[in-house]
Amino acid sequence: MQGALLGGVGGLLSLKSVAKRLSELLNEDGSSPPVVVKFAEDCMNAEGIVAELESGQVILLENVRFYNDETSRVESERLAMAKHIASYGDFFVSDAFGTSHRNSATVVGLPTVMGHGCCGYLLKREIEAYSDLLGEPNRPMVAIVGEAKVSDKILLLDHILPQIDSLIIGGAMAFTFLKVQGYDIANSFHESGQSFLDK
């Protein structure tokens, strides 16, 4: 399990506290009956909780990144996990623009095995904003890009560079660009290899 590398199942990366907060948010209008939010500590063993759900209740699965199959390089492993989780529901809605490029069990695998998928409201807004950028944006246009991995963003950067006037690179991603330009970045995280030098 990846959990051993990421702080352990039930550690800081657990979604248990998110379930509590989700319950608060879903019930802040004082609806009656209140919305019950159940938490499945093992997202690969939640059939019992799913079977007991009543109409209007919600289940939140534990962090899927605790499982090696979520990000396995072996497609059959990712699809096996996706098939198992897909058995819990009928629809797939993604609202995570920042991870929608990842070839993982729950991002690509779920809509693949379910035969459908759709965008949530947040993802829709992000796509609309990106589409505006590709159209006729207001000038001057500045793009701010961050996070750690250039490899996750390089195609996006290639695509938007002709559309923008300035690019601001922040976060750990900046160290890769500084390293390629010959700056000393000490022990800071960076990606390397010929593909980065070529870009």
C-alpha positions as a printed NumPy array, in Angstrom:
array([[  0.   ,   0.   ,   0.   ],
       [  1.183,   3.505,  -0.762],
       [ -0.096,   4.542,   2.645],
       [  3.136,   3.365,   4.206],
       [  4.968,   5.956,   2.091],
       [  2.441,   8.738,   2.549],
       [  2.041,   8.773,   6.309],
       [ -0.022,   5.605,   6.713],
       [ -3.675,   4.783,   6.445],
       [ -5.488,   6.832,   9.032],
       [ -2.664,   9.368,   9.221],
       [ -2.536,  12.967,   8.068],
       [ -3.665,  12.035,   4.562],
       [ -6.812,  10.303,   5.759],
       [-10.128,  11.761,   4.61 ],
       [-11.869,  10.99 ,   7.913],
       [-11.88 ,  14.655,   8.964],
       [-13.224,  15.559,   5.502],
       [-16.233,  13.296,   6.139],
       [-16.988,  15.227,   9.316],
       [-16.705,  18.572,   7.523],
       [-18.769,  17.324,   4.574],
       [-21.524,  16.366,   7.014],
       [-21.433,  19.868,   8.519],
       [-21.653,  21.507,   5.085],
       [-24.456,  19.275,   3.836],
       [-26.474,  19.99 ,   6.972],
       [-25.844,  23.701,   7.488],
       [-29.257,  24.641,   6.053],
       [-30.951,  22.642,   8.819],
       [-32.692,  20.23 ,   6.447],
       [-34.847,  17.571,   7.97 ],
       [-34.009,  14.778,   8.02 ],
       [-30.305,  15.56 ,   8.217],
       [-27.978,  14.184,   5.557],
       [-26.035,  11.241,   6.946],
       [-22.417,  10.978,   5.783],
       [-20.784,   7.597,   6.266],
       [-17.053,   7.036,   6.018],
       [-15.481,   3.913,   4.529],
       [-12.045,   3.457,   6.072],
       [-11.127,   0.904,   3.403],
       [-12.309,   2.044,  -0.008],
       [-11.669,  -1.424,  -1.43 ],
       [-13.9  ,  -3.056,   1.167],
       [-16.922,  -0.761,   1.375],
       [-19.601,  -3.033,  -0.08 ],
       [-21.32 ,  -3.453,   3.284],
       [-21.592,   0.286,   3.908],
       [-22.77 ,   0.893,   0.333],
       [-25.442,  -1.825,   0.67 ],
       [-26.785,  -0.186,   3.84 ],
       [-27.017,   3.328,   2.363],
       [-30.505,   4.785,   2.415],
       [-31.843,   7.347,  -0.021],
       [-30.216,  10.729,   0.58 ],
       [-27.238,   9.354,   2.493],
       [-23.641,   9.886,   1.38 ],
       [-20.556,   7.706,   1.585],
       [-17.037,   9.124,   1.473],
       [-14.307,   6.642,   0.642],
       [-10.88 ,   6.782,   2.271],
       [ -8.01 ,   8.29 ,   0.299],
       [ -7.514,   6.118,  -2.793],
       [ -3.845,   7.123,  -2.931],
       [ -3.241,   4.642,  -0.083],
       [ -3.51 ,   1.877,  -2.679],
       [ -0.723,   0.986,  -5.107],
       [ -3.258,   0.071,  -7.794],
       [ -4.505,   3.674,  -7.932],
       [ -1.308,   4.8  ,  -9.675],
       [  0.049,   1.464, -10.868],
       [  1.966,   1.507, -14.147],
       [  0.112,  -1.705, -15.033],
       [ -3.197,  -0.83 , -16.693],
       [ -4.909,  -4.082, -15.674],
       [ -4.214,  -3.3  , -11.995],
       [ -5.655,   0.212, -12.32 ],
       [ -8.716,  -1.112, -14.144],
       [ -9.286,  -3.861, -11.54 ],
       [ -9.37 ,  -1.216,  -8.805],
       [-11.631,   0.998, -10.918],
       [-14.019,  -1.879, -11.604],
       [-14.267,  -2.618,  -7.886],
       [-14.973,   1.006,  -6.924],
       [-17.35 ,   1.429,  -9.884],
       [-19.504,  -1.34 ,  -8.378],
       [-20.44 ,   1.105,  -5.602],
       [-22.286,   3.574,  -7.826],
       [-24.038,   4.414, -11.06 ],
       [-22.478,   7.719, -12.154],
       [-18.997,   9.191, -12.345],
       [-18.573,  12.945, -11.834],
       [-15.106,  14.495, -11.744],
       [-14.559,  17.88 , -10.171],
       [-10.765,  17.792,  -9.971],
       [ -9.202,  19.797, -12.804],
       [ -5.766,  19.646, -11.187],
       [ -5.686,  15.848, -11.367],
       [ -7.757,  15.217, -14.488],
       [ -4.615,  14.5  , -16.518],
       [ -3.559,  11.595, -14.302],
       [ -3.893,   8.089, -15.69 ],
       [ -5.052,   6.605, -12.398],
       [ -7.676,   4.064, -11.411],
       [-10.171,   6.647, -10.19 ],
       [ -9.56 ,   9.439, -12.721],
       [ -9.335,   7.523, -16.012],
       [-10.272,   4.003, -14.932],
       [-13.695,   4.75 , -13.419],
       [-15.226,   6.438, -16.474],
       [-13.6  ,   3.784, -18.667],
       [-15.187,   0.84 , -16.86 ],
       [-18.481,   2.65 , -16.223],
       [-18.759,   3.704, -19.851],
       [-19.385,   7.355, -19.034],
       [-18.202,  10.311, -16.993],
       [-19.033,  13.97 , -16.638],
       [-17.68 ,  17.221, -15.214],
       [-18.708,  18.744, -11.937],
       [-19.313,  22.496, -11.642],
       [-15.75 ,  23.342, -10.579],
       [-14.194,  21.355, -13.428],
       [-16.638,  22.988, -15.847],
       [-15.549,  26.473, -14.688],
       [-11.865,  25.543, -15.064],
       [-12.448,  24.253, -18.606],
       [-14.379,  27.411, -19.501],
       [-11.546,  29.593, -18.154],
       [ -8.994,  27.623, -20.156],
       [-11.203,  27.869, -23.262],
       [-11.346,  31.66 , -22.835],
       [ -7.553,  31.68 , -22.772],
       [ -7.436,  29.837, -26.08 ],
       [ -9.929,  32.215, -27.693],
       [ -9.416,  35.967, -27.644],
       [ -8.149,  36.726, -24.129],
       [ -7.935,  40.209, -22.689],
       [ -4.434,  41.675, -22.954],
       [ -1.988,  41.603, -21.393],
       [ -2.414,  37.909, -20.567],
       [ -0.282,  36.463, -17.764],
       [ -0.339,  32.752, -16.879],
       [  0.743,  31.612, -13.418],
       [  1.72 ,  27.944, -13.199],
       [  2.93 ,  26.051, -10.15 ],
       [  3.126,  22.703,  -8.369],
       [  6.065,  20.341,  -8.495],
       [  6.238,  18.387, -11.722],
       [  7.003,  20.027, -15.039],
       [  6.241,  16.699, -16.721],
       [  2.6  ,  17.058, -15.634],
       [  2.338,  20.513, -17.199],
       [  4.717,  20.548, -20.174],
       [  2.002,  19.904, -22.79 ],
       [ -0.163,  22.615, -21.259],
       [  2.77 ,  25.043, -21.289],
       [  3.579,  24.222, -24.911],
       [ -0.028,  24.879, -25.812],
       [ -0.528,  28.183, -23.979],
       [  2.828,  29.875, -24.613],
       [  1.748,  31.316, -27.985],
       [ -1.434,  32.671, -26.349],
       [  0.114,  34.556, -23.431],
       [  2.278,  37.625, -22.945],
       [  4.056,  36.525, -19.777],
       [  4.513,  33.319, -17.808],
       [  5.124,  33.176, -14.062],
       [  6.379,  29.838, -12.765],
       [  6.131,  29.208,  -9.037],
       [  6.289,  26.399,  -6.565],
       [  8.731,  23.535,  -6.817],
       [  8.291,  23.548, -10.597],
       [ 10.444,  26.669, -10.774],
       [ 13.516,  24.723,  -9.621],
       [ 13.472,  22.53 , -12.741],
       [ 13.569,  25.612, -14.966],
       [ 16.265,  27.256, -12.848],
       [ 18.369,  24.066, -12.971],
       [ 18.093,  23.862, -16.781],
       [ 19.23 ,  27.505, -16.982],
       [ 22.325,  26.641, -14.965],
       [ 21.374,  28.021, -11.549],
       [ 22.461,  26.263,  -8.359],
       [ 19.297,  24.966,  -6.698],
       [ 21.097,  22.959,  -4.005],
       [ 18.921,  20.01 ,  -2.918],
       [ 15.616,  21.436,  -4.124],
       [ 13.237,  19.082,  -5.911],
       [ 13.597,  19.16 ,  -9.696],
       [ 13.051,  16.963, -12.692],
       [ 15.874,  16.189, -15.061],
       [ 16.611,  14.384, -18.286],
       [ 17.091,  15.225, -21.92 ],
       [ 13.43 ,  16.02 , -22.533],
       [ 13.627,  18.91 , -20.06 ],
       [ 16.881,  20.175, -21.52 ],
       [ 15.357,  20.068, -25.007],
       [ 12.377,  22.138, -23.935]])
